[in-house]
Coordinates of C-alpha atoms in Angstrom, one line a residue:
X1 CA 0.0 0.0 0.0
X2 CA 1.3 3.7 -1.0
X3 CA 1.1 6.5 1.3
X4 CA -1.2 8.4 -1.0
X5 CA -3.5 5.1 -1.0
X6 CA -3.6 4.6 2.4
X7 CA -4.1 8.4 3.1
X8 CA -7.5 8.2 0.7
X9 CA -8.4 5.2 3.4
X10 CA -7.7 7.1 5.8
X11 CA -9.9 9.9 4.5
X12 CA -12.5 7.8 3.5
X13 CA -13.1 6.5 7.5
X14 CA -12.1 9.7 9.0
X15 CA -15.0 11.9 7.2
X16 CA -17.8 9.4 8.4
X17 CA -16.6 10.0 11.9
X18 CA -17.6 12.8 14.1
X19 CA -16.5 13.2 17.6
X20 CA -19.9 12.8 19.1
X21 CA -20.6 9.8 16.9
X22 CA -16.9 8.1 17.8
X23 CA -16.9 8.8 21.4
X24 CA -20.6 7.3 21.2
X25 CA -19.8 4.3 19.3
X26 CA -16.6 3.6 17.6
X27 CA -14.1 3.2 20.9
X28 CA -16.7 0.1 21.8
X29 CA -16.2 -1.6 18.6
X30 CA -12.5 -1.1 18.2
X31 CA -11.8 -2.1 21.7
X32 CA -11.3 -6.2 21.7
X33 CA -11.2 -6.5 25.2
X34 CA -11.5 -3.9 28.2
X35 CA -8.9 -4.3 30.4
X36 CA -9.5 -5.7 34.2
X37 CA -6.2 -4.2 34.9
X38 CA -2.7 -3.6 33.5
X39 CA 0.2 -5.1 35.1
X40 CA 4.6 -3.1 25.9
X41 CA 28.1 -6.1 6.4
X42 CA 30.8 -8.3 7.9
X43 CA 31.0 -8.8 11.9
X44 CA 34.4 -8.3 13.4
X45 CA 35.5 -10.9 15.8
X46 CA 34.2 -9.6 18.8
X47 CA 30.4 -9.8 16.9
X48 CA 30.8 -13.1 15.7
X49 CA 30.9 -14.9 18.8
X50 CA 27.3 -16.1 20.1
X51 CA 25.9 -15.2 22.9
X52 CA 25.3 -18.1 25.2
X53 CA 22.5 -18.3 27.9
X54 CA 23.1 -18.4 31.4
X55 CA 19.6 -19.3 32.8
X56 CA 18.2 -22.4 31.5
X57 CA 15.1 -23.6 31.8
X58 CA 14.9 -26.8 31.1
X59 CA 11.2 -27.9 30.0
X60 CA 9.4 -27.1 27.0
X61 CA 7.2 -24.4 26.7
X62 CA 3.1 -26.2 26.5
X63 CA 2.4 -25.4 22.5
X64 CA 2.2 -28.0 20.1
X65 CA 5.2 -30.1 19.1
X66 CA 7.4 -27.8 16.0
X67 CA 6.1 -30.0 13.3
X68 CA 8.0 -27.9 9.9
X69 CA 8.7 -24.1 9.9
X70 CA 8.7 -22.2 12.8
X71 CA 8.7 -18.4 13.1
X72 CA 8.5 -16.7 16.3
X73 CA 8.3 -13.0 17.3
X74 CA 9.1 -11.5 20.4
X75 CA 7.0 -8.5 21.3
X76 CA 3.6 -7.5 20.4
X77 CA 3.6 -3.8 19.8
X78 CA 2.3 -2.4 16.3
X79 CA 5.3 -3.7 14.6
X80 CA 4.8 -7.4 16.4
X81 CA 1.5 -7.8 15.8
X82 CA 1.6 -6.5 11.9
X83 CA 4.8 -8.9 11.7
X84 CA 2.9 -12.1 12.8
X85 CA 0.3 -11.5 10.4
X86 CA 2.1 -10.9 7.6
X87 CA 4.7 -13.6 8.2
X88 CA 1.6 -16.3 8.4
X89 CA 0.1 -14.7 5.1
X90 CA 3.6 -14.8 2.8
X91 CA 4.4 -18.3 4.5
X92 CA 1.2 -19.9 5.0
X93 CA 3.2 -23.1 5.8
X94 CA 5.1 -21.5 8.2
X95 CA 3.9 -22.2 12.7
X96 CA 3.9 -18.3 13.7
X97 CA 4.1 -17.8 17.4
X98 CA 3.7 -13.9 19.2
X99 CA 5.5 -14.0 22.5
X100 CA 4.7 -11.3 24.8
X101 CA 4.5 -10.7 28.3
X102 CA 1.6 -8.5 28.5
X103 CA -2.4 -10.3 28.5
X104 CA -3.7 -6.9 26.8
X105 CA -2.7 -4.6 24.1
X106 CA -2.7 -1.2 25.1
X107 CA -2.0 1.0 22.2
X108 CA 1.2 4.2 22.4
X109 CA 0.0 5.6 19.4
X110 CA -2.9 8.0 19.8
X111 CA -3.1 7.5 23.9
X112 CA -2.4 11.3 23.9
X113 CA -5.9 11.8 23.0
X114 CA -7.1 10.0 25.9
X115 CA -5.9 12.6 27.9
X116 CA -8.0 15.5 26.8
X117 CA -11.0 12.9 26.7
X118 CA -11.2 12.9 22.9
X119 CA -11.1 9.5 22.7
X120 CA -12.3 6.5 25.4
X121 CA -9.6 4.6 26.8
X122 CA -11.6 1.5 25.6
X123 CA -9.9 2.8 22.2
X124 CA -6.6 1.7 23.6
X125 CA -6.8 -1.8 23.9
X126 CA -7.0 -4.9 22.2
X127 CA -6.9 -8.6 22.8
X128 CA -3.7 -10.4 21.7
X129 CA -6.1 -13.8 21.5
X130 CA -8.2 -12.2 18.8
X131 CA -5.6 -11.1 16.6
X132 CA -4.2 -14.2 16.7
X133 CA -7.6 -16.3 16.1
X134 CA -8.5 -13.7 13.1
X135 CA -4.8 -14.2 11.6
X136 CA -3.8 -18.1 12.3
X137 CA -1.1 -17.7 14.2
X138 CA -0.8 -18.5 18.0
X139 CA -0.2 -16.1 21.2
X140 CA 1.7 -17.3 24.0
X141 CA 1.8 -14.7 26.7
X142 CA 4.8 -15.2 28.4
X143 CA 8.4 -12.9 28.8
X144 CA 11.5 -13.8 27.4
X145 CA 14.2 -14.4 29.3
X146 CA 17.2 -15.2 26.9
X147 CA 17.9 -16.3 23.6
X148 CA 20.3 -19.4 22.2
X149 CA 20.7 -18.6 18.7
X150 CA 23.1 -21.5 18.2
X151 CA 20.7 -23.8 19.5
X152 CA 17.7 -21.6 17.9
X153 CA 15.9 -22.0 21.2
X154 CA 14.0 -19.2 23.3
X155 CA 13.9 -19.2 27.1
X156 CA 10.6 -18.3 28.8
X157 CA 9.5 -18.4 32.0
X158 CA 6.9 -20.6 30.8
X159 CA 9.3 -22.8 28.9
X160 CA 11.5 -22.6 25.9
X161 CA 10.5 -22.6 22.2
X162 CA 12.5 -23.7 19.4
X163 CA 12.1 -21.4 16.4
X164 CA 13.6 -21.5 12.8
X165 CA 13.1 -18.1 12.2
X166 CA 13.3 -15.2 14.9
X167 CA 11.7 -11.6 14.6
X168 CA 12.8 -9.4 17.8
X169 CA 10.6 -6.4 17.9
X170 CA 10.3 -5.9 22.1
X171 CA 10.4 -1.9 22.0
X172 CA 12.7 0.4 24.3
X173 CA 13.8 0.9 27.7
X174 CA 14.3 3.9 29.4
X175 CA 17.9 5.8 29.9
X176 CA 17.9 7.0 33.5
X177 CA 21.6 7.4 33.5
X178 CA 21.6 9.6 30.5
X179 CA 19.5 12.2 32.9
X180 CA 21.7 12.4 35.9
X181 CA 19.7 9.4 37.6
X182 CA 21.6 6.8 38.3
X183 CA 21.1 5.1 41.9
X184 CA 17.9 2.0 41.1
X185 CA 16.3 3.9 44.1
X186 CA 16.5 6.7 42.3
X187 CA 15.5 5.4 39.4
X188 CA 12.4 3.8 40.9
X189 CA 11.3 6.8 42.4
X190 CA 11.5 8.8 39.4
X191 CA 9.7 6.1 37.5
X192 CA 6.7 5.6 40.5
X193 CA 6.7 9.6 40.9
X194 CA 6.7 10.8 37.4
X195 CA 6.3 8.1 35.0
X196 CA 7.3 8.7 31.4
X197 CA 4.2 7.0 30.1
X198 CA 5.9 6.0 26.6
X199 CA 5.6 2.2 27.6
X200 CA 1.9 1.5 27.6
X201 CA 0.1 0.0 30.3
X202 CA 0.0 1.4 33.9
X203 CA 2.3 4.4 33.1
X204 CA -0.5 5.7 30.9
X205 CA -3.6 5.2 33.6
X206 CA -1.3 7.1 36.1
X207 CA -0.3 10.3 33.8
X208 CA -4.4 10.3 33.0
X209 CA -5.0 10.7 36.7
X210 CA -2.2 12.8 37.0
X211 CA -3.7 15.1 34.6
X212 CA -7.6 14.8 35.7
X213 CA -6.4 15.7 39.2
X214 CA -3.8 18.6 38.3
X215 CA -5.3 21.6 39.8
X216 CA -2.9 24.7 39.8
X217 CA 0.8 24.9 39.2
X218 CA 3.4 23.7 36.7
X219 CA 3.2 20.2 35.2
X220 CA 6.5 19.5 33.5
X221 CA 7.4 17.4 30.4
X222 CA 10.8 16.6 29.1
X223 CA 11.6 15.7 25.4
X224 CA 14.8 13.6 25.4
X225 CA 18.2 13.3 22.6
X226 CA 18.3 10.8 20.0
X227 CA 16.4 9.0 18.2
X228 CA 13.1 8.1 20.7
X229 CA 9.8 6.5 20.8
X230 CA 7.3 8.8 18.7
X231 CA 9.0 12.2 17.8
X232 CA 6.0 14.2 17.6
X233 CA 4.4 13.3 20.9
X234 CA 6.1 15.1 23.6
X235 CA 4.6 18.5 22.0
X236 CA 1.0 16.7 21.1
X237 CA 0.8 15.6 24.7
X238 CA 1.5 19.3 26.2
X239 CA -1.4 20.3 23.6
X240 CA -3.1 18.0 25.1
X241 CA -2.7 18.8 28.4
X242 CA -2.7 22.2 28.3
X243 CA -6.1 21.9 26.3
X244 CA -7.4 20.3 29.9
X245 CA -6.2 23.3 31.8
X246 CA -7.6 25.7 29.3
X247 CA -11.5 24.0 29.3
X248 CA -11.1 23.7 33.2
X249 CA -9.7 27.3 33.5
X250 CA -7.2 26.3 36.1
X251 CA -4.4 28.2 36.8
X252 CA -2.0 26.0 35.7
X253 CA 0.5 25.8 32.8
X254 CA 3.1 23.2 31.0
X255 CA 6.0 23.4 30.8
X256 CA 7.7 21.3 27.9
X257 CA 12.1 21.5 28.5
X258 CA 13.2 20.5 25.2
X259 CA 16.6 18.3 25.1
X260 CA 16.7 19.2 20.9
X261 CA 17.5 22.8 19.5
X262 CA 13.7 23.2 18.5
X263 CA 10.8 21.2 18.0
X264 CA 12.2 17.4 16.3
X265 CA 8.7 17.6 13.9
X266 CA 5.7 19.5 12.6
X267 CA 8.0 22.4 14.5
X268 CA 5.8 24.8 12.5
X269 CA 1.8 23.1 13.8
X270 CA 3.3 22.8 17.0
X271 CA 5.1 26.4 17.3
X272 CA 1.8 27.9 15.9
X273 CA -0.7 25.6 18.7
X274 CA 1.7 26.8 21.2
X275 CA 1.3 30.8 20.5
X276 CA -2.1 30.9 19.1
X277 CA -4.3 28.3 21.3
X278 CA -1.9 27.8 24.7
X279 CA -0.3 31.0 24.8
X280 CA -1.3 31.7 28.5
X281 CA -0.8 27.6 29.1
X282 CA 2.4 26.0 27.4
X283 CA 6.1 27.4 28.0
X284 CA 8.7 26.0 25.8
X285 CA 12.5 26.2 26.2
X286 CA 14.8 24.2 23.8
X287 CA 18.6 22.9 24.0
X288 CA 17.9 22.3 27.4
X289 CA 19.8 19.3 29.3
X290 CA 18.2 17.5 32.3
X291 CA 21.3 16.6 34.7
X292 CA 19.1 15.5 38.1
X293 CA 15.6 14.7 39.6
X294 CA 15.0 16.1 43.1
X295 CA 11.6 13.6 43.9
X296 CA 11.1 14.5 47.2
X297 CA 11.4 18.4 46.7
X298 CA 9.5 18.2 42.7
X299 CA 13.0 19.8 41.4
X300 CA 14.2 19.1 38.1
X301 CA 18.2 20.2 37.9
X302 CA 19.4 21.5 34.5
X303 CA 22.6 23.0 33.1
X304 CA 21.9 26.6 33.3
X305 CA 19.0 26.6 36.1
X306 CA 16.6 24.4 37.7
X307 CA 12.6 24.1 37.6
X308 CA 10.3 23.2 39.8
X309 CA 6.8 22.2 39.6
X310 CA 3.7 20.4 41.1
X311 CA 3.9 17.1 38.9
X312 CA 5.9 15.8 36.2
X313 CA 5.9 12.8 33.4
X314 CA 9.6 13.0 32.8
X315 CA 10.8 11.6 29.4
X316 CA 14.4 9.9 29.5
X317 CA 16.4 9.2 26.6
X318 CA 15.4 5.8 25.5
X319 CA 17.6 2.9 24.6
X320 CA 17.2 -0.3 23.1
X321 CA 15.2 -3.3 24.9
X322 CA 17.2 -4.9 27.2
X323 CA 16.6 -8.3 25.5
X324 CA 19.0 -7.2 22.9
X325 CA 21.7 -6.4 25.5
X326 CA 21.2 -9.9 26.9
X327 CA 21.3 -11.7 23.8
X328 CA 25.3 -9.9 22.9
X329 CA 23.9 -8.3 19.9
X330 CA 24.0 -4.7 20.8
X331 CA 25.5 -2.8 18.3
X332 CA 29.0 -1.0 18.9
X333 CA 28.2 1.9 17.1
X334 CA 24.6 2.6 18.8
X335 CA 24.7 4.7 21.4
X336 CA 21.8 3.9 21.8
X337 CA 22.1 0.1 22.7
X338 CA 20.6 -1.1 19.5
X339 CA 20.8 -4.3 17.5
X340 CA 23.7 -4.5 14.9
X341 CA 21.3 -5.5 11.9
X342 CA 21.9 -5.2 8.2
X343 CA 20.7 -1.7 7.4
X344 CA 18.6 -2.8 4.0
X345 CA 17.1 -6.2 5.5
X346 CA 17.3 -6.1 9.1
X347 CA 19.1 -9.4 9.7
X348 CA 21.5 -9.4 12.6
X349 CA 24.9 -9.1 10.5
X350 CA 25.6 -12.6 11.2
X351 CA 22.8 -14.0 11.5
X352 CA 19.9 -14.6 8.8
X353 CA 17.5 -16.6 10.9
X354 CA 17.3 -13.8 13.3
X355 CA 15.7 -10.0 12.7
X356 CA 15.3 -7.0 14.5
X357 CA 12.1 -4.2 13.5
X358 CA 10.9 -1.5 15.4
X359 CA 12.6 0.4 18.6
X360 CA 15.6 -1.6 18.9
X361 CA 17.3 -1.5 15.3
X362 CA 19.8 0.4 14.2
X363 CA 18.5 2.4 11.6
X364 CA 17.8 6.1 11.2
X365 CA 14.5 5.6 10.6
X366 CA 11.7 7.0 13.2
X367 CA 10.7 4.8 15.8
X368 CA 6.9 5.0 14.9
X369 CA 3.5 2.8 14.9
X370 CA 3.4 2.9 11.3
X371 CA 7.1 3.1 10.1
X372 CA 7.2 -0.7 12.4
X373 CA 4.2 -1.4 10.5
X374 CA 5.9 -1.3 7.0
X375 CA 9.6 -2.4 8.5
X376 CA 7.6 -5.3 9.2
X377 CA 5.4 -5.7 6.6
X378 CA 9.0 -5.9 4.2
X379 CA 11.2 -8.1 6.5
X380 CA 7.9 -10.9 6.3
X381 CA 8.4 -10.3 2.7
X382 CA 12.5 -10.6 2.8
X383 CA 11.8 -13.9 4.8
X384 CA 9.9 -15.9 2.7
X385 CA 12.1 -14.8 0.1
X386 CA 14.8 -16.0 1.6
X387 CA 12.8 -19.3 2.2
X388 CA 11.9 -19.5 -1.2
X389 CA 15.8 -18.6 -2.4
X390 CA 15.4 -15.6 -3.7
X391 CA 16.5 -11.9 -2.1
X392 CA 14.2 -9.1 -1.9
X393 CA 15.2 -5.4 -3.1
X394 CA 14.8 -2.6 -0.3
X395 CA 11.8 -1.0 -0.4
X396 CA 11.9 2.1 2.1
X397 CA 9.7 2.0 5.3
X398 CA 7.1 5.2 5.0
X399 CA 6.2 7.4 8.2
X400 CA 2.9 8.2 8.2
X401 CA 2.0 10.7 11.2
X402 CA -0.9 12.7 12.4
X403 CA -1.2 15.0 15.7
X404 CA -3.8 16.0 17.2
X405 CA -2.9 19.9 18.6
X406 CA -6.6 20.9 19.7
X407 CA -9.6 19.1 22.2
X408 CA -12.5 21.6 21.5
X409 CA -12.6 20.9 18.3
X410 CA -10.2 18.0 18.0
X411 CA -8.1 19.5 15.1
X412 CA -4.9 17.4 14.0
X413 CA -1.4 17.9 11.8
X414 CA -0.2 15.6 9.6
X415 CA 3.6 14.6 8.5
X416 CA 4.1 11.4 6.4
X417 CA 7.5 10.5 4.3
X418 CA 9.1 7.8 2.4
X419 CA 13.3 7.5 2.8
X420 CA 16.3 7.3 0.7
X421 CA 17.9 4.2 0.7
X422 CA 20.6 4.2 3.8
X423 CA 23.9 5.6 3.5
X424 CA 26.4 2.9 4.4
X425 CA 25.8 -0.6 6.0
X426 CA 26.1 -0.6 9.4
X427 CA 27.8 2.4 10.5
X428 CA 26.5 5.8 9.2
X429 CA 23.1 5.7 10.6
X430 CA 24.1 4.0 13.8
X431 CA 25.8 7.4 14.8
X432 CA 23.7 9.7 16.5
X433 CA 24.9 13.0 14.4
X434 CA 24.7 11.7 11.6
X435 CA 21.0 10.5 11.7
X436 CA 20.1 13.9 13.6
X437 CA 21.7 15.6 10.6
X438 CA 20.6 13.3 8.0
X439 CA 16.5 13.8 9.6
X440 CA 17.2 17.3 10.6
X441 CA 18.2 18.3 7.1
X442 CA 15.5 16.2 4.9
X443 CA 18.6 14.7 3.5
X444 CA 16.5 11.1 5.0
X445 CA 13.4 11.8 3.0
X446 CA 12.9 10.4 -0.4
X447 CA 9.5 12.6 -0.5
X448 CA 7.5 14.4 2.4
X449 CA 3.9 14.8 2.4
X450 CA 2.9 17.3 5.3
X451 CA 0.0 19.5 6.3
X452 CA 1.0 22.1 9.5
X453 CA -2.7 23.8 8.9
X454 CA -4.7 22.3 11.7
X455 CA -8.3 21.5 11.2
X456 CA -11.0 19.2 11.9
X457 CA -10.9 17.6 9.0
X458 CA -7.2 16.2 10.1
X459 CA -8.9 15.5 13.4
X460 CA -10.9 13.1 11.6
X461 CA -8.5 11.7 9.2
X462 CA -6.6 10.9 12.8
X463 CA -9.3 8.8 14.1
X464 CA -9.0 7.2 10.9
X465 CA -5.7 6.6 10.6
X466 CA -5.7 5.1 13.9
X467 CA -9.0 2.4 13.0
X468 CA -6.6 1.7 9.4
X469 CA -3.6 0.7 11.6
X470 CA -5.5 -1.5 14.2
X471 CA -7.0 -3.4 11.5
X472 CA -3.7 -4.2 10.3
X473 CA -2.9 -5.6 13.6
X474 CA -5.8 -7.0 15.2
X475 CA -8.6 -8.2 12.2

């Protein structure tokens, strides 16, 4: 599917939604489940030697006995889910397993809205046992505890599971260290007290109290370096939450402490939500570095000066999912802890049974819903390729992005793009200044498609969007 198609689609559902009628009836029927409760090259010598478990577990996880192929996928995010589907559809043959250690799907993309009420949080979640019914493949909730790739055998707590082919797409951590947090008491506090709510689940419910129980003060967000979880939603979320404060009148304000030297994307819809609908409710200062969280006095410490404030979600750099540090198969060039893959099929470099999508790879490339949507839409398709003994050409990932800057109307921006083919194997877009450089300058982009003139319409489009992208996943 193009971007321009799937933009018509996305068009075509948005304009027979209003918010009345979607609040009324849509969030019910997208919903498959409402949640009781929530707990988301060549290798140099030193990469060539295999990682080898230390915790064993010695029984078999309870599935059916590996009969033929086997592919398995760790994590069931938007690019996990959209991966086991596809993977079952080009290899019909093929056992697909989804491992992953949460019982409900609880959607990052879009949960913004929830917070100005715009959507119902029913909108949010989904049941890993449907997709998997509607799309032939099993789900085995359990977490992964280590990986034998010579042995091509996963460790759960539940068991292990041999696997022939191996899809890791388990998301991010969080970077404490990288904010001047270092102590895991300290870390735990910061992350009980002011949750960064980028991993879904419980740190979402708690920022959604957070903000229906703010009454006056500051409410700080951060916006962290590198290359992180969902560019544009730092700023959406303070438009969202300053959109509260303005329909409750409090007297009560964001501030957003930018890590970047301006606003990563749509700087021109956000800048102009910021001084034309939040002027009296938003305060936004760039280049700024977060060096220390004072928890018990609400103090965040930065280079030049220091800000209080009443309550916080604080947004630490992000790194790669500790699963891929475990396994050895971080790459040396990431500074961000990701996997060392193959920057045009997203192998590990030594390793074609094994592939990384999503957060945790090494590529440039934003760390979006719909970008690990298409990453894993192509690597199913490089797969069975592969299979069939055949490669695959590249075929860019596209970015395909709304935000939604306004409550009362819901009025959205919209960013989507398609990417030049990377420029080296392995290196150049591992390093952080060049992939800031390559995004910052449009260098990445092969073509940009982008709309900073907020309107209704776009608020539409995103409810859209989002019902296009769940379908992928779940039906």
């Amino acid at each position: 599917m193009t971007l321009e198609l799937e933009r018509e689609e996305i068009r075509d559902v948005g304009k027979k939604l209003s918010r009345r009628n979607f609040l009324a009836g849509t969030a019910g029927t997208t919903a498959g489940v409402m949640a009781a409760g929530l707990g988301g090259g060549k290798a140099n010598a030193a990469q060539s030697v295999v990682h080898k478990p230390t915790i064993l577990v010695e029984s078999m996880a309870e599935l059916p006995p590996k009969r033929g192929l086997r592919g398995v996928i760790i994590g069931g995010g938007w690019g996990g889910l959209t991966m086991a589907k596809h993977l079952k559809r080009r290899v019909p043959e093929m056992e697909v397993i989804l491992i992953e250690r949460r019982s409900v799907f609880m959607s990052c993309p879009v949960s913004n809205l929830w917070l100005a009420d715009i959507i119902d949080y029913k909108f949010l979640i989904h049941s890993f046992v449907d997709a998997a019914r509607n799309n032939n493949y099993t789900f085995f909730n359990a977490t992964v505890i280590d990986v034998d790739r010579e042995q091509k055998r996963i460790y759960t707590e539940r068991g292990y599971v041999d696997y022939d082919y191996l899809v890791l797409s388990p998301g991010i951590d969080y970077d404490y260290d990288d904010i001047g947090v270092h102590e895991p008491e300290h870390k735990q506090a910061v992350m009980t007290h002011f949750p960064a709510a980028f991993k879904p689940g419980s740190e979402h419910i708690t920022l959604k109290r957070k903000v229906d129980n703010f009454r006056r003060g500051i409410f700080l967000l951060t916006v962290p370096s590198g290359n992180y979880r969902c560019p544009p939603a730092p700023y959406e979320r303070a438009c969202m939450i300053a959109a509260v404060f303005k329909r409750k009148k409090l007297p009560a304000k964001v501030v957003l402490l930018d890590n970047n030297h301006d606003i990563k994307i749509k700087g021109e819809g956000f800048h102009a939500a910021f001084d034309e609908l939040y002027k009296d409710y938003i305060e936004y200062y760039p280049s700024m570095k977060v060096r220390g969280v004072d928890v018990e006095n609400k103090i965040l410490l930065e280079d030049i000066e220091d800000f209080p404030f009443e309550d916080a979600a604080i947004y630490p750099r992000i790194r790669g999912a500790r699963i891929v540090e475990t396994m050895g198969i971080v790459s040396e060039t990431s500074p961000q802890m990701e996997a060392r893959i193959s920057q045009y099929r997203n192998n590990l470099i030594d390793d074609f049974h094994v592939y990384v999508i999503g957060d945790s790879r090494s590529t440039g490339y934003s760390k979006s819903g719909s970008t690990a949507q298409a990453e894993a839409r192509f690597v199913a398709k490089v797969i069975a390729g592969r299979i069939a003994g055949h490669e695959i050409e590249w075929e860019s990932p596209y970015t395909s992005c709304y935000s939604m800057v306004a409550a009362d109307p819901a009025m959205a921006i919209y960013f989507g793009s398609e990417y030049l083919p990377p420029m080296a194997d392995i290196t150049a877009l591992s390093m952080e200044y060049t992939i800031n450089q390559w995004m910052d300058s449009g260098a990445a982009f092969a073509w940009r498609d982008r709309n900073m003139n907020r309107s209704v319409d776009m608020g539409d489009e995103m409810i859209g969007w989002a019902l296009t992208h769940y379908a992928e996943m779940f039906r």
